[in-house]
Amino acid sequence: MLSDIKKAIAPFYLPLPFLLLSRWLLLMFLWIVTQGLFLIVNYDLFYSVSFLEVFCLIFASFRYAISSTLFILTPFLVLNLLPIHYKHNRFIANGVDIAYYPITHQRMDATIFSYLSGAESDFIRLLPMFFVYYWYLTILAIFGIFMLFFVGKRLKLYQPRTINIRYYIRHAVAFLMFIPLILLGQRGGFQGYPISIFHAVQISPNNSNLILNTPFVILKTLGKTGLEEVHYYLTKEELYAEFDPRRHYADKIFEGQDLPNIVILILEGYSSEFSKFLSGGDVGYTPFMDSLAQQGLVFRGMSNSQTSVTGIPAIVAGFPNWMEQRYVFSQYIQNDIPSLANTLGTMGYASSFYHGGFKGTFGFDAFAIRVGFDEYLGKPEYNNDQDCDGKWGIFDKPFMQYAANRMTTHTSQPFLSVIYTLSSHHPYTIPKVYEGHFPKGTLPVHEVVGYTDYALQRFFETARKQPWFENTLFIITSDHSSLLENEYYTTTLGALEIPTIWYFPKYIKPHREEKIMSQIDIMPSILHYVGYDKPFIAFGQSAFDMSAIPYNLNYLSGNYQFVKDGWVLNFMNRQSTSLRRNDRNFAKSPNLMDSEPEVLQRMERTLKAIIQQYNSRVIYNRFME
């Protein structure tokens, strides 16, 4: 009996290649066990997943498992490949998300270490309860530890009795052969960039967590700057008294019988400076847009972003990017957020997102599907490379014609369609046939702004002939501004001003509002307008809510710029740095922090409440409450 036990626990001595493969396969086996249990326990939390889809997603997840296990084993692999005798091993478990995922609906990331190490952490106190409540995870942990230490420790490297030159040559050859394979596995393949969390979202926007694994997410978020929870207000009553993101509009502004269609036209890089009507300047490059503005409801539009990748979430989902990382590339991309597509979808709206770019451009396709759009149409769907600019995708004019016609042939009413142009993006290319047709202006962007304005004109000419036109609300806006030259528009305030025009001749009378409409106000304003009567979370406000005080908030490199009540506050490192008047002389406006203490205090109180609400809701995935 004793001899049998000794045989059972006796080590296996393997040549180097087989030892490395065995250690790696052991981790892969544990990953399969934890990933399978994760799916079984949380199956109901995923979006209508069929058996075939599960199989495809699990197959795709092997790529991420290979990457994370190779990262974990790197110290062991490298030290074993080198001709030295010190060997080491490390392990990170994947099973913890079986319990974590139902709470947060996202994979655990590196921010967990901030929680575990925090002075106020309840981890130690709650640990005994976790062991009892999640008993199956306790068993799984014991099983994993057994496999690692009983099986893993039995796998030993075969060592020759004598160390000679052949020993070093064999290890050197093995090192040169294995290291490229390890690096290839870690980066996930031969593609241009190493795989990331966002690549999993691109594969399956709604079920990316079936592809990801906890070690991979932690490794990819280690060292990245996440949001920090702040506690300017200690009670909910104080916090919500200063700023409340809960929206609920019981009335309806739209006066028609049938729900209106909604078309949002997002013009790439358009600033209000380009418009003679909006800027009040002597020169303009958008004659057609100006003619629409004079027939519609015009707001003082302001962006909440400086980039396309942050502007689109602000417009279609009311989600501002008040953090260092860009939301779609951050650890928070798995968060659930309300959007125009998923809220209007409950009212029977079909939804589509049109952007003539290449597949995967800035992740717009994956983001659109992630937030509920029924379909995304881009360059591949357009399917005619003769109209491609060779840089970003399909030129604006032909692609907007494609969108206008497709809305008639492929979309049922009511519908929400977003059309996002691209020609007015650097390097500012227009079709050769139109070269010389538009004013060159004084900046490289001016000519292509004229071309996109012409594309907008032709779009409306086609749209007017469609059966859905009369009952359609058109909103013309921009993702952000671009090259500017006017003194006011080159300031941190003026650079945010973008077109925001509501055009609906049958129901909206021409009017120019001087109040601010931020990008994040577009979603709540639309929902209020069409009569969406369910509560939702939004940091923007409805322009039709007369009790709301409009504001704009931007974040860039640690600095918050808060615009409200005729004032502009800059806030950085938890303290105000300047307070200036919100007017056209902003470039020369003095800092009035010392002379306006009451205004400063009022602005700070509101801003701190917004920051606290935003950070907390993003960190803890609470945008759908």
JSON list of N, CA and C in Angstrom, two decimals, residues 23 32 51 85 111 122 125 145 153 200 212 297 301 338 376 383 387 393 397 454 506 527 540 560 610 614 622 625:
[
{"chain": "A", "resi": 23, "resn": "ARG", "atom": "N", "xyz": [2.66, 21.83, -18.68]},
{"chain": "A", "resi": 23, "resn": "ARG", "atom": "CA", "xyz": [2.26, 22.91, -17.75]},
{"chain": "A", "resi": 23, "resn": "ARG", "atom": "C", "xyz": [1.21, 23.81, -18.39]},
{"chain": "A", "resi": 32, "resn": "ILE", "atom": "N", "xyz": [-10.80, 25.74, -19.16]},
{"chain": "A", "resi": 32, "resn": "ILE", "atom": "CA", "xyz": [-11.99, 25.12, -19.75]},
{"chain": "A", "resi": 32, "resn": "ILE", "atom": "C", "xyz": [-13.03, 24.83, -18.66]},
{"chain": "A", "resi": 51, "resn": "PHE", "atom": "N", "xyz": [-27.23, 27.36, -29.02]},
{"chain": "A", "resi": 51, "resn": "PHE", "atom": "CA", "xyz": [-26.14, 26.42, -28.81]},
{"chain": "A", "resi": 51, "resn": "PHE", "atom": "C", "xyz": [-25.02, 26.65, -29.82]},
{"chain": "A", "resi": 85, "resn": "HIS", "atom": "N", "xyz": [19.40, 26.94, -13.73]},
{"chain": "A", "resi": 85, "resn": "HIS", "atom": "CA", "xyz": [18.70, 25.94, -12.95]},
{"chain": "A", "resi": 85, "resn": "HIS", "atom": "C", "xyz": [17.58, 26.49, -12.07]},
{"chain": "A", "resi": 111, "resn": "THR", "atom": "N", "xyz": [-9.11, 47.01, -11.52]},
{"chain": "A", "resi": 111, "resn": "THR", "atom": "CA", "xyz": [-9.59, 47.91, -10.47]},
{"chain": "A", "resi": 111, "resn": "THR", "atom": "C", "xyz": [-9.95, 47.15, -9.20]},
{"chain": "A", "resi": 122, "resn": "ASP", "atom": "N", "xyz": [-14.33, 45.92, 2.61]},
{"chain": "A", "resi": 122, "resn": "ASP", "atom": "CA", "xyz": [-14.99, 44.94, 3.46]},
{"chain": "A", "resi": 122, "resn": "ASP", "atom": "C", "xyz": [-14.58, 43.52, 3.11]},
{"chain": "A", "resi": 125, "resn": "ARG", "atom": "N", "xyz": [-13.75, 41.08, 6.04]},
{"chain": "A", "resi": 125, "resn": "ARG", "atom": "CA", "xyz": [-14.94, 40.81, 6.87]},
{"chain": "A", "resi": 125, "resn": "ARG", "atom": "C", "xyz": [-15.93, 39.91, 6.15]},
{"chain": "A", "resi": 145, "resn": "ILE", "atom": "N", "xyz": [-6.40, 24.16, -6.93]},
{"chain": "A", "resi": 145, "resn": "ILE", "atom": "CA", "xyz": [-5.15, 24.10, -6.16]},
{"chain": "A", "resi": 145, "resn": "ILE", "atom": "C", "xyz": [-4.59, 22.68, -6.17]},
{"chain": "A", "resi": 153, "resn": "LYS", "atom": "N", "xyz": [3.12, 19.96, -9.70]},
{"chain": "A", "resi": 153, "resn": "LYS", "atom": "CA", "xyz": [4.41, 19.80, -9.03]},
{"chain": "A", "resi": 153, "resn": "LYS", "atom": "C", "xyz": [5.07, 18.46, -9.36]},
{"chain": "A", "resi": 200, "resn": "ALA", "atom": "N", "xyz": [-12.78, 41.55, -28.46]},
{"chain": "A", "resi": 200, "resn": "ALA", "atom": "CA", "xyz": [-13.84, 40.61, -28.08]},
{"chain": "A", "resi": 200, "resn": "ALA", "atom": "C", "xyz": [-15.22, 41.25, -28.27]},
{"chain": "A", "resi": 212, "resn": "LEU", "atom": "N", "xyz": [-14.11, 36.54, -23.29]},
{"chain": "A", "resi": 212, "resn": "LEU", "atom": "CA", "xyz": [-13.05, 36.99, -22.39]},
{"chain": "A", "resi": 212, "resn": "LEU", "atom": "C", "xyz": [-12.87, 36.05, -21.21]},
{"chain": "A", "resi": 297, "resn": "LEU", "atom": "N", "xyz": [-35.39, 74.53, -35.77]},
{"chain": "A", "resi": 297, "resn": "LEU", "atom": "CA", "xyz": [-35.12, 74.94, -34.39]},
{"chain": "A", "resi": 297, "resn": "LEU", "atom": "C", "xyz": [-33.62, 74.83, -34.16]},
{"chain": "A", "resi": 301, "resn": "GLY", "atom": "N", "xyz": [-25.33, 74.69, -30.00]},
{"chain": "A", "resi": 301, "resn": "GLY", "atom": "CA", "xyz": [-24.81, 73.35, -29.84]},
{"chain": "A", "resi": 301, "resn": "GLY", "atom": "C", "xyz": [-23.40, 73.36, -29.28]},
{"chain": "A", "resi": 338, "resn": "PRO", "atom": "N", "xyz": [-27.93, 53.02, -21.49]},
{"chain": "A", "resi": 338, "resn": "PRO", "atom": "CA", "xyz": [-29.09, 53.29, -22.34]},
{"chain": "A", "resi": 338, "resn": "PRO", "atom": "C", "xyz": [-28.65, 54.01, -23.60]},
{"chain": "A", "resi": 376, "resn": "TYR", "atom": "N", "xyz": [-25.77, 47.82, -38.79]},
{"chain": "A", "resi": 376, "resn": "TYR", "atom": "CA", "xyz": [-24.72, 48.80, -39.07]},
{"chain": "A", "resi": 376, "resn": "TYR", "atom": "C", "xyz": [-24.34, 48.65, -40.53]},
{"chain": "A", "resi": 383, "resn": "ASN", "atom": "N", "xyz": [-20.48, 48.31, -50.89]},
{"chain": "A", "resi": 383, "resn": "ASN", "atom": "CA", "xyz": [-20.01, 47.35, -51.90]},
{"chain": "A", "resi": 383, "resn": "ASN", "atom": "C", "xyz": [-19.73, 47.99, -53.27]},
{"chain": "A", "resi": 387, "resn": "ASP", "atom": "N", "xyz": [-16.24, 54.35, -55.32]},
{"chain": "A", "resi": 387, "resn": "ASP", "atom": "CA", "xyz": [-16.59, 55.57, -54.59]},
{"chain": "A", "resi": 387, "resn": "ASP", "atom": "C", "xyz": [-15.79, 55.74, -53.30]},
{"chain": "A", "resi": 393, "resn": "GLY", "atom": "N", "xyz": [-12.96, 55.75, -46.38]},
{"chain": "A", "resi": 393, "resn": "GLY", "atom": "CA", "xyz": [-14.11, 54.97, -46.83]},
{"chain": "A", "resi": 393, "resn": "GLY", "atom": "C", "xyz": [-14.81, 55.64, -47.99]},
{"chain": "A", "resi": 397, "resn": "LYS", "atom": "N", "xyz": [-21.18, 62.06, -50.57]},
{"chain": "A", "resi": 397, "resn": "LYS", "atom": "CA", "xyz": [-22.34, 62.19, -51.47]},
{"chain": "A", "resi": 397, "resn": "LYS", "atom": "C", "xyz": [-22.92, 60.84, -51.87]},
{"chain": "A", "resi": 454, "resn": "TYR", "atom": "N", "xyz": [-22.72, 70.08, -49.79]},
{"chain": "A", "resi": 454, "resn": "TYR", "atom": "CA", "xyz": [-23.38, 69.73, -51.05]},
{"chain": "A", "resi": 454, "resn": "TYR", "atom": "C", "xyz": [-23.97, 68.32, -50.97]},
{"chain": "A", "resi": 506, "resn": "LYS", "atom": "N", "xyz": [-43.16, 70.21, -40.66]},
{"chain": "A", "resi": 506, "resn": "LYS", "atom": "CA", "xyz": [-44.59, 70.00, -40.41]},
{"chain": "A", "resi": 506, "resn": "LYS", "atom": "C", "xyz": [-44.96, 70.31, -38.97]},
{"chain": "A", "resi": 527, "resn": "LEU", "atom": "N", "xyz": [-36.10, 61.54, -26.60]},
{"chain": "A", "resi": 527, "resn": "LEU", "atom": "CA", "xyz": [-37.01, 60.67, -25.85]},
{"chain": "A", "resi": 527, "resn": "LEU", "atom": "C", "xyz": [-38.19, 61.46, -25.28]},
{"chain": "A", "resi": 540, "resn": "GLY", "atom": "N", "xyz": [-27.29, 64.20, -19.57]},
{"chain": "A", "resi": 540, "resn": "GLY", "atom": "CA", "xyz": [-27.85, 65.31, -20.31]},
{"chain": "A", "resi": 540, "resn": "GLY", "atom": "C", "xyz": [-29.29, 65.54, -19.90]},
{"chain": "A", "resi": 560, "resn": "TYR", "atom": "N", "xyz": [-11.53, 69.57, -15.99]},
{"chain": "A", "resi": 560, "resn": "TYR", "atom": "CA", "xyz": [-12.96, 69.68, -16.28]},
{"chain": "A", "resi": 560, "resn": "TYR", "atom": "C", "xyz": [-13.25, 71.13, -16.66]},
{"chain": "A", "resi": 610, "resn": "ILE", "atom": "N", "xyz": [-21.92, 66.15, -10.11]},
{"chain": "A", "resi": 610, "resn": "ILE", "atom": "CA", "xyz": [-21.90, 65.48, -11.41]},
{"chain": "A", "resi": 610, "resn": "ILE", "atom": "C", "xyz": [-20.76, 64.47, -11.47]},
{"chain": "A", "resi": 614, "resn": "TYR", "atom": "N", "xyz": [-21.20, 60.47, -11.87]},
{"chain": "A", "resi": 614, "resn": "TYR", "atom": "CA", "xyz": [-20.64, 59.85, -13.08]},
{"chain": "A", "resi": 614, "resn": "TYR", "atom": "C", "xyz": [-19.63, 58.76, -12.73]},
{"chain": "A", "resi": 622, "resn": "ARG", "atom": "N", "xyz": [-23.78, 51.29, -13.29]},
{"chain": "A", "resi": 622, "resn": "ARG", "atom": "CA", "xyz": [-25.13, 51.61, -12.82]},
{"chain": "A", "resi": 622, "resn": "ARG", "atom": "C", "xyz": [-25.78, 52.67, -13.71]},
{"chain": "A", "resi": 625, "resn": "GLU", "atom": "N", "xyz": [-30.04, 51.70, -14.07]},
{"chain": "A", "resi": 625, "resn": "GLU", "atom": "CA", "xyz": [-30.92, 51.60, -12.89]},
{"chain": "A", "resi": 625, "resn": "GLU", "atom": "C", "xyz": [-32.15, 52.48, -13.06]}
]
